Short mmCIF file of C-alpha atoms and ligand atoms in Angstrom, two decimals:
data_model
loop_
_atom_site.label_atom_id
_atom_site.label_comp_id
_atom_site.label_asym_id
_atom_site.label_seq_id
_atom_site.Cartn_x
_atom_site.Cartn_y
_atom_site.Cartn_z
CA UNK U 1 195.40 -98.51 19.51
CA UNK U 2 198.41 -96.73 20.97
CA UNK U 3 198.36 -92.90 21.32
CA UNK U 4 200.26 -92.39 18.03
CA UNK U 5 197.74 -94.55 16.16
CA UNK U 6 194.89 -92.69 17.83
CA UNK U 7 196.33 -89.37 16.69
CA UNK U 8 196.84 -90.59 13.16
CA UNK U 9 193.27 -91.95 12.89
CA UNK U 10 191.91 -88.75 14.47
CA UNK U 11 193.66 -86.72 11.75
CA UNK U 12 192.20 -88.94 9.07
CA UNK U 13 188.74 -88.58 10.67
CA UNK U 14 189.00 -84.77 10.70
CA UNK U 15 190.02 -84.86 7.04
CA UNK U 16 186.95 -86.90 6.16
CA UNK U 17 184.44 -85.21 8.48
CA UNK U 18 185.63 -81.59 8.21
CA UNK U 19 187.32 -81.14 4.88
CA UNK U 20 187.12 -83.58 1.95
CA UNK U 21 184.51 -86.32 2.50
CA UNK U 22 184.00 -86.84 -1.26
CA UNK U 23 187.65 -87.73 -1.67
CA UNK U 24 186.93 -90.71 0.61
CA UNK U 25 183.60 -91.61 -1.00
CA UNK U 26 181.68 -90.27 2.00
CA UNK U 27 178.69 -87.96 1.80
CA UNK U 28 177.81 -85.97 4.89
CA UNK U 29 174.37 -84.84 5.98
CA UNK U 30 174.29 -81.18 4.83
CA UNK U 31 172.62 -80.05 8.05
CA UNK U 32 174.85 -81.42 10.78
CA UNK U 33 177.75 -82.82 8.76
CA UNK U 34 177.19 -86.34 10.11
CA UNK U 35 177.40 -89.77 8.49
CA UNK U 36 176.67 -93.29 9.75
CA UNK U 37 179.63 -94.62 11.78
CA UNK U 38 179.69 -97.65 9.44
CA UNK U 39 180.25 -95.37 6.43
CA UNK U 40 183.18 -93.68 8.16
CA UNK U 41 184.52 -97.07 9.23
CA UNK U 42 184.49 -98.36 5.64
CA UNK U 43 186.22 -95.21 4.38
CA UNK U 44 188.98 -95.65 6.96
CA UNK U 45 189.28 -99.39 6.30
CA UNK U 46 189.76 -98.60 2.62
CA UNK U 47 193.14 -97.07 3.56
CA UNK U 48 195.63 -99.97 3.37
CA UNK U 49 197.21 -98.90 6.65
CA UNK U 50 193.92 -99.08 8.54
CA UNK U 51 192.24 -102.13 7.01
CA UNK U 52 191.88 -103.74 10.44
CA UNK U 53 190.27 -100.84 12.29
CA UNK U 54 187.02 -101.48 14.19
CA UNK U 55 184.05 -99.43 15.39
CA UNK U 56 185.47 -99.74 18.91
CA UNK U 57 188.71 -98.12 17.70
CA UNK U 58 186.74 -95.16 16.33
CA UNK U 59 184.83 -94.90 19.61
CA UNK U 60 188.14 -94.90 21.48
CA UNK U 61 189.48 -92.04 19.33
CA UNK U 62 186.29 -90.05 19.96
CA UNK U 63 186.41 -90.70 23.72
CA UNK U 64 190.09 -89.79 24.07
CA UNK U 65 190.05 -86.61 21.96
CA UNK U 66 191.11 -83.95 24.47
CA UNK U 67 189.20 -81.31 22.54
CA UNK U 68 186.18 -83.57 21.99
CA UNK U 69 186.50 -83.08 18.25
CA UNK U 70 183.78 -85.59 17.39
CA UNK U 71 180.28 -86.44 18.55
CA UNK U 72 178.51 -89.78 18.19
CA UNK U 73 174.72 -89.90 18.33
CA UNK U 74 172.22 -92.50 17.15
CA UNK U 75 174.80 -94.48 15.18
CA UNK U 76 176.08 -91.37 13.40
CA UNK U 77 179.29 -89.44 13.84
CA UNK U 78 180.21 -85.82 13.07
CA UNK U 79 182.99 -83.33 13.65
CA UNK U 80 181.77 -80.79 16.22
CA UNK U 81 183.67 -77.86 14.66
CA UNK U 82 186.45 -76.95 12.24
CA UNK U 83 184.71 -77.54 8.90
CA UNK U 84 186.21 -76.02 5.78
CA UNK U 85 184.17 -77.18 2.77
CA UNK U 86 180.60 -77.63 3.87
CA UNK U 87 178.85 -75.16 6.07
CA UNK U 88 177.27 -77.13 8.91
CA UNK U 89 174.17 -75.63 10.54
CA UNK U 90 174.41 -74.68 14.21
CA UNK U 91 171.81 -73.23 16.53
CA UNK U 92 172.30 -69.53 17.23
CA UNK U 93 172.95 -68.74 20.89
CA UNK U 94 174.08 -66.16 23.41
CA UNK U 95 177.63 -66.61 24.64
CA UNK U 96 179.14 -65.22 27.87
CA UNK U 97 180.21 -61.53 27.82
CA UNK U 98 183.80 -62.51 27.07
CA UNK U 99 185.11 -65.23 24.76
CA UNK U 100 188.73 -66.04 23.87
CA UNK U 101 190.58 -66.71 20.62
CA UNK U 102 194.10 -68.10 20.49
CA UNK U 103 196.32 -66.91 17.69
CA UNK U 104 200.00 -66.14 17.08
CA UNK U 105 202.12 -63.00 17.17
CA UNK U 106 202.61 -62.86 13.40
CA UNK U 107 198.86 -62.80 12.70
CA UNK U 108 198.17 -60.07 15.25
CA UNK U 109 198.72 -56.91 13.14
CA UNK U 110 196.40 -58.19 10.42
CA UNK U 111 193.75 -59.25 12.98
CA UNK U 112 193.83 -55.88 14.73
CA UNK U 113 193.33 -54.27 11.31
CA UNK U 114 190.77 -56.56 9.67
CA UNK U 115 189.28 -58.46 12.58
CA UNK U 116 189.06 -62.24 12.92
CA UNK U 117 188.14 -63.95 9.66
CA UNK U 118 187.29 -67.64 9.10
CA UNK U 119 190.31 -68.00 6.75
CA UNK U 120 190.09 -71.58 5.37
CA UNK U 121 187.25 -72.65 7.64
CA UNK U 122 183.55 -71.80 7.63
CA UNK U 123 183.57 -69.97 10.97
CA UNK U 124 185.90 -68.18 13.38
CA UNK U 125 186.56 -70.39 16.44
CA UNK U 126 186.20 -68.92 19.94
CA UNK U 127 186.09 -70.47 23.40
CA UNK U 128 184.70 -69.76 26.86
CA UNK U 129 187.98 -70.47 28.60
CA UNK U 130 191.60 -69.80 27.74
CA UNK U 131 192.50 -73.52 27.71
CA UNK U 132 191.07 -74.29 24.29
CA UNK U 133 192.33 -70.94 22.92
CA UNK U 134 195.82 -71.75 24.19
CA UNK U 135 195.81 -75.12 22.40
CA UNK U 136 194.59 -73.46 19.19
CA UNK U 137 197.00 -70.52 19.29
CA UNK U 138 200.08 -72.53 20.21
CA UNK U 139 199.99 -74.40 16.90
CA UNK U 140 201.61 -71.66 14.83
CA UNK U 141 204.27 -69.73 16.70
CA UNK U 142 204.21 -67.40 19.65
CA UNK U 143 200.85 -67.58 21.41
CA UNK U 144 198.61 -64.52 21.69
CA UNK U 145 195.27 -64.75 23.48
CA UNK U 146 192.59 -62.32 22.35
CA UNK U 147 189.60 -61.32 24.46
CA UNK U 148 186.39 -60.86 22.51
CA UNK U 149 183.69 -58.45 23.68
CA UNK U 150 180.64 -60.46 22.58
CA UNK U 151 177.99 -57.72 23.15
CA UNK U 152 179.89 -55.51 20.78
CA UNK U 153 180.06 -58.30 18.19
CA UNK U 154 176.29 -58.77 18.50
CA UNK U 155 175.76 -55.01 18.06
CA UNK U 156 177.46 -55.41 14.67
CA UNK U 157 174.68 -57.86 13.75
CA UNK U 158 176.91 -60.93 13.94
CA UNK U 159 175.39 -64.16 15.24
CA UNK U 160 177.10 -66.65 17.57
CA UNK U 161 176.65 -70.40 17.28
CA UNK U 162 177.39 -72.92 20.01
CA UNK U 163 179.35 -76.01 18.95
CA UNK U 164 179.39 -77.60 22.43
CA UNK U 165 182.20 -78.15 24.94
CA UNK U 166 182.72 -74.38 25.37
CA UNK U 167 183.42 -73.73 21.66
CA UNK U 168 181.57 -70.85 19.98
CA UNK U 169 181.57 -69.98 16.28
CA UNK U 170 180.95 -66.71 14.42
CA UNK U 171 181.13 -65.60 10.79
CA UNK U 172 183.65 -62.94 11.74
CA UNK U 173 184.71 -60.75 14.65
CA UNK U 174 185.32 -57.05 13.93
CA UNK U 175 188.70 -55.69 15.00
CA UNK U 176 187.22 -53.26 17.52
CA UNK U 177 185.75 -56.22 19.46
CA UNK U 178 189.20 -57.84 19.99
CA UNK U 179 191.83 -56.93 22.56
CA UNK U 180 194.98 -58.70 23.67
CA UNK U 181 194.21 -60.53 26.94
C1 LIG H 201 194.14 -66.42 12.06
C2 LIG H 201 192.02 -76.57 15.78
C3 LIG H 201 195.48 -62.92 9.83
C4 LIG H 201 193.56 -67.11 13.27
C5 LIG H 201 192.32 -75.47 16.77
C6 LIG H 201 194.22 -68.48 13.16
C7 LIG H 201 190.99 -74.83 16.97
C8 LIG H 201 193.94 -64.26 10.89
C9 LIG H 201 194.32 -68.69 11.66
C10 LIG H 201 190.30 -74.98 15.64
C11 LIG H 201 192.91 -63.34 10.62
C12 LIG H 201 193.25 -69.62 11.13
C13 LIG H 201 190.31 -73.71 14.85
C14 LIG H 201 193.25 -62.16 9.91
C15 LIG H 201 192.06 -64.98 11.72
N1 LIG H 201 194.52 -62.00 9.54
N2 LIG H 201 195.20 -64.06 10.51
N3 LIG H 201 192.34 -61.24 9.61
N4 LIG H 201 191.76 -63.82 11.14
N5 LIG H 201 193.38 -65.26 11.59
O1 LIG H 201 193.19 -73.29 12.07
O2 LIG H 201 191.04 -70.83 15.32
O3 LIG H 201 193.07 -79.51 16.74
O4 LIG H 201 191.53 -72.02 10.64
O5 LIG H 201 193.91 -66.44 14.46
O6 LIG H 201 192.90 -75.92 17.97
O7 LIG H 201 193.45 -71.54 14.79
O8 LIG H 201 192.03 -79.18 14.52
O9 LIG H 201 191.64 -71.53 13.04
O10 LIG H 201 195.50 -68.47 13.71
O11 LIG H 201 190.27 -75.49 17.92
O12 LIG H 201 190.64 -79.91 16.46
O13 LIG H 201 194.15 -67.42 11.06
O14 LIG H 201 191.05 -76.00 14.95
O15 LIG H 201 191.48 -77.68 16.42
O16 LIG H 201 193.58 -70.91 11.57
O17 LIG H 201 191.65 -73.20 14.84
P1 LIG H 201 192.49 -72.03 11.77
P2 LIG H 201 191.99 -71.69 14.58
P3 LIG H 201 191.82 -79.15 16.00
#
Protein backbone atom coordinates (compact mmCIF):
# COMPACT_ATOMS: atom_id res chain seq x y z
CA UNK A 1 0.00 0.00 0.00
CA UNK A 2 1.29 3.47 -0.82
CA UNK A 3 0.48 6.39 1.54
CA UNK A 4 -2.50 7.52 -0.58
CA UNK A 5 -4.00 4.03 -0.47
CA UNK A 6 -3.37 3.85 3.27
CA UNK A 7 -5.22 7.13 3.76
CA UNK A 8 -8.12 6.03 1.62
CA UNK A 9 -8.49 2.70 3.46
CA UNK A 10 -8.13 4.49 6.82
CA UNK A 11 -11.05 6.75 5.86
CA UNK A 12 -13.14 3.77 4.89
CA UNK A 13 -12.23 2.07 8.20
CA UNK A 14 -13.28 5.13 10.22
CA UNK A 15 -16.58 5.20 8.31
CA UNK A 16 -17.24 1.58 9.19
CA UNK A 17 -15.91 1.59 12.76
CA UNK A 18 -17.06 5.06 13.89
CA UNK A 19 -20.10 6.01 11.87
CA UNK A 20 -22.17 3.62 9.74
CA UNK A 21 -21.23 -0.05 10.30
CA UNK A 22 -24.70 -1.29 9.27
CA UNK A 23 -24.30 0.30 5.86
CA UNK A 24 -21.37 -2.11 5.35
CA UNK A 25 -23.11 -5.13 6.88
CA UNK A 26 -20.94 -4.91 10.00
CA UNK A 27 -22.24 -5.09 13.55
CA UNK A 28 -20.03 -3.70 16.29
CA UNK A 29 -19.83 -4.88 19.88
CA UNK A 30 -22.00 -2.31 21.72
CA UNK A 31 -19.53 -2.06 24.60
CA UNK A 32 -16.23 -1.31 22.92
CA UNK A 33 -17.31 -0.82 19.31
CA UNK A 34 -15.08 -3.65 18.09
CA UNK A 35 -15.57 -6.35 15.46
CA UNK A 36 -13.45 -9.31 14.34
CA UNK A 37 -10.72 -8.16 11.93
CA UNK A 38 -12.03 -10.74 9.43
CA UNK A 39 -15.46 -9.07 9.44
CA UNK A 40 -13.91 -5.68 8.70
CA UNK A 41 -11.70 -7.26 6.04
CA UNK A 42 -14.72 -8.76 4.25
CA UNK A 43 -16.59 -5.45 4.40
CA UNK A 44 -13.62 -3.67 2.81
CA UNK A 45 -13.10 -6.41 0.21
CA UNK A 46 -16.74 -6.01 -0.79
CA UNK A 47 -15.81 -2.58 -2.17
CA UNK A 48 -14.79 -3.22 -5.80
CA UNK A 49 -11.77 -0.95 -5.42
CA UNK A 50 -10.41 -2.91 -2.46
CA UNK A 51 -11.20 -6.51 -3.41
CA UNK A 52 -7.54 -7.48 -3.06
CA UNK A 53 -6.87 -6.04 0.40
CA UNK A 54 -5.36 -8.33 3.06
CA UNK A 55 -5.25 -8.49 6.86
CA UNK A 56 -1.63 -7.32 6.64
CA UNK A 57 -2.79 -4.21 4.76
CA UNK A 58 -5.24 -3.40 7.57
CA UNK A 59 -2.49 -3.96 10.14
CA UNK A 60 -0.24 -1.59 8.19
CA UNK A 61 -2.93 1.13 8.19
CA UNK A 62 -3.38 0.70 11.95
CA UNK A 63 0.39 0.80 12.59
CA UNK A 64 0.98 3.88 10.44
CA UNK A 65 -1.95 5.97 11.69
CA UNK A 66 -0.21 9.02 13.17
CA UNK A 67 -3.09 9.54 15.58
CA UNK A 68 -3.37 5.83 16.40
CA UNK A 69 -7.01 5.88 15.34
CA UNK A 70 -7.48 2.13 15.68
CA UNK A 71 -6.63 -0.58 18.19
CA UNK A 72 -6.24 -4.30 17.49
CA UNK A 73 -6.62 -6.77 20.33
CA UNK A 74 -7.33 -10.50 20.37
CA UNK A 75 -8.24 -10.65 16.68
CA UNK A 76 -10.65 -7.72 16.99
CA UNK A 77 -10.35 -4.14 15.81
CA UNK A 78 -12.00 -0.92 16.98
CA UNK A 79 -11.78 2.82 16.48
CA UNK A 80 -10.28 4.33 19.64
CA UNK A 81 -12.34 7.54 19.44
CA UNK A 82 -14.50 9.67 17.14
CA UNK A 83 -17.73 7.64 17.13
CA UNK A 84 -20.91 9.31 15.96
CA UNK A 85 -23.70 6.71 15.94
CA UNK A 86 -23.05 4.26 18.71
CA UNK A 87 -21.94 5.33 22.12
CA UNK A 88 -18.92 3.23 23.02
CA UNK A 89 -18.26 2.62 26.72
CA UNK A 90 -15.03 4.01 28.18
CA UNK A 91 -13.64 3.79 31.68
CA UNK A 92 -14.00 7.01 33.66
CA UNK A 93 -10.68 8.53 34.72
CA UNK A 94 -8.90 11.56 36.11
CA UNK A 95 -7.09 13.65 33.51
CA UNK A 96 -4.23 16.11 34.13
CA UNK A 97 -5.21 19.58 35.45
CA UNK A 98 -5.12 21.02 31.93
CA UNK A 99 -6.31 19.46 28.67
CA UNK A 100 -6.40 21.02 25.20
CA UNK A 101 -9.00 21.24 22.44
CA UNK A 102 -8.20 22.40 18.92
CA UNK A 103 -10.88 24.32 17.10
CA UNK A 104 -11.16 27.16 14.58
CA UNK A 105 -11.69 30.91 14.82
CA UNK A 106 -15.23 30.79 13.41
CA UNK A 107 -16.44 28.36 16.08
CA UNK A 108 -14.93 30.35 18.95
CA UNK A 109 -17.78 32.80 19.74
CA UNK A 110 -20.31 29.98 19.95
CA UNK A 111 -17.96 27.85 22.10
CA UNK A 112 -17.29 30.70 24.52
CA UNK A 113 -21.07 31.13 24.82
CA UNK A 114 -22.31 27.53 24.95
CA UNK A 115 -19.21 25.55 25.84
CA UNK A 116 -17.81 22.59 23.90
CA UNK A 117 -20.52 20.25 22.65
CA UNK A 118 -20.09 16.83 20.98
CA UNK A 119 -21.77 18.14 17.79
CA UNK A 120 -22.05 15.10 15.46
CA UNK A 121 -20.00 12.79 17.67
CA UNK A 122 -20.78 11.08 20.97
CA UNK A 123 -18.17 12.96 23.00
CA UNK A 124 -16.08 16.14 22.99
CA UNK A 125 -12.45 15.30 22.12
CA UNK A 126 -9.62 16.68 24.28
CA UNK A 127 -5.91 15.91 24.49
CA UNK A 128 -3.05 16.06 26.98
CA UNK A 129 -0.72 17.85 24.60
CA UNK A 130 -1.22 20.53 21.99
CA UNK A 131 -0.02 18.27 19.13
CA UNK A 132 -3.23 16.31 18.76
CA UNK A 133 -5.33 19.45 19.34
CA UNK A 134 -3.39 21.24 16.59
CA UNK A 135 -4.09 18.43 14.12
CA UNK A 136 -7.79 18.46 15.05
CA UNK A 137 -8.21 22.24 14.97
CA UNK A 138 -6.31 22.80 11.74
CA UNK A 139 -8.90 20.86 9.74
CA UNK A 140 -11.43 23.68 9.49
CA UNK A 141 -9.84 27.09 9.14
CA UNK A 142 -7.75 29.24 11.41
CA UNK A 143 -6.52 27.21 14.38
CA UNK A 144 -7.48 28.15 17.93
CA UNK A 145 -6.20 26.11 20.87
CA UNK A 146 -8.37 26.09 23.98
CA UNK A 147 -7.10 25.24 27.45
CA UNK A 148 -9.54 23.27 29.58
CA UNK A 149 -9.54 23.55 33.37
CA UNK A 150 -10.42 19.94 34.19
CA UNK A 151 -11.06 20.41 37.95
CA UNK A 152 -13.68 22.97 37.09
CA UNK A 153 -15.28 20.59 34.58
CA UNK A 154 -15.39 17.88 37.26
CA UNK A 155 -16.99 20.34 39.71
CA UNK A 156 -19.84 20.65 37.19
CA UNK A 157 -20.39 16.89 37.60
CA UNK A 158 -18.98 16.00 34.18
CA UNK A 159 -17.01 12.77 33.85
CA UNK A 160 -13.84 12.29 31.80
CA UNK A 161 -13.08 9.11 29.88
CA UNK A 162 -9.65 8.05 28.66
CA UNK A 163 -9.46 6.80 25.06
CA UNK A 164 -5.69 6.11 25.14
CA UNK A 165 -2.76 7.83 23.44
CA UNK A 166 -3.39 11.08 25.36
CA UNK A 167 -6.98 11.50 24.11
CA UNK A 168 -9.68 12.28 26.68
CA UNK A 169 -13.43 12.42 26.09
CA UNK A 170 -16.24 14.24 27.91
CA UNK A 171 -19.97 14.70 27.34
CA UNK A 172 -19.49 18.45 27.26
CA UNK A 173 -17.24 21.20 28.59
CA UNK A 174 -18.92 24.29 30.06
CA UNK A 175 -17.82 27.62 28.59
CA UNK A 176 -16.37 28.87 31.88
CA UNK A 177 -13.88 25.97 31.85
CA UNK A 178 -12.40 27.00 28.45
CA UNK A 179 -9.87 29.73 27.74
CA UNK A 180 -7.84 30.54 24.65
CA UNK A 181 -4.33 29.12 25.15
C1 LIG B 1 -16.66 22.52 17.37
C2 LIG B 1 -10.46 13.99 14.20
C3 LIG B 1 -19.61 25.72 17.73
C4 LIG B 1 -15.40 21.80 17.77
C5 LIG B 1 -9.81 15.16 14.89
C6 LIG B 1 -15.00 21.17 16.44
C7 LIG B 1 -10.00 14.82 16.34
C8 LIG B 1 -18.43 23.88 18.43
C9 LIG B 1 -16.34 20.86 15.80
C10 LIG B 1 -11.32 14.08 16.38
C11 LIG B 1 -19.11 23.87 19.67
C12 LIG B 1 -16.72 19.40 15.91
C13 LIG B 1 -12.43 14.94 16.87
C14 LIG B 1 -20.07 24.89 19.88
C15 LIG B 1 -17.70 22.25 19.68
N1 LIG B 1 -20.29 25.76 18.90
N2 LIG B 1 -18.67 24.77 17.47
N3 LIG B 1 -20.76 24.97 21.02
N4 LIG B 1 -18.64 22.85 20.42
N5 LIG B 1 -17.56 22.85 18.48
O1 LIG B 1 -14.77 16.70 14.11
O2 LIG B 1 -12.73 17.66 18.13
O3 LIG B 1 -8.54 12.56 11.97
O4 LIG B 1 -16.73 16.41 15.67
O5 LIG B 1 -14.42 22.70 18.25
O6 LIG B 1 -8.46 15.35 14.55
O7 LIG B 1 -12.67 18.57 15.73
O8 LIG B 1 -10.89 11.84 12.30
O9 LIG B 1 -14.59 17.19 16.60
O10 LIG B 1 -14.31 22.06 15.64
O11 LIG B 1 -9.01 13.99 16.78
O12 LIG B 1 -9.04 10.67 13.50
O13 LIG B 1 -17.31 21.63 16.49
O14 LIG B 1 -11.56 13.69 15.01
O15 LIG B 1 -9.61 12.89 14.15
O16 LIG B 1 -15.88 18.68 15.05
O17 LIG B 1 -12.40 16.18 16.15
P1 LIG B 1 -15.53 17.17 15.29
P2 LIG B 1 -13.04 17.50 16.69
P3 LIG B 1 -9.52 11.93 12.91
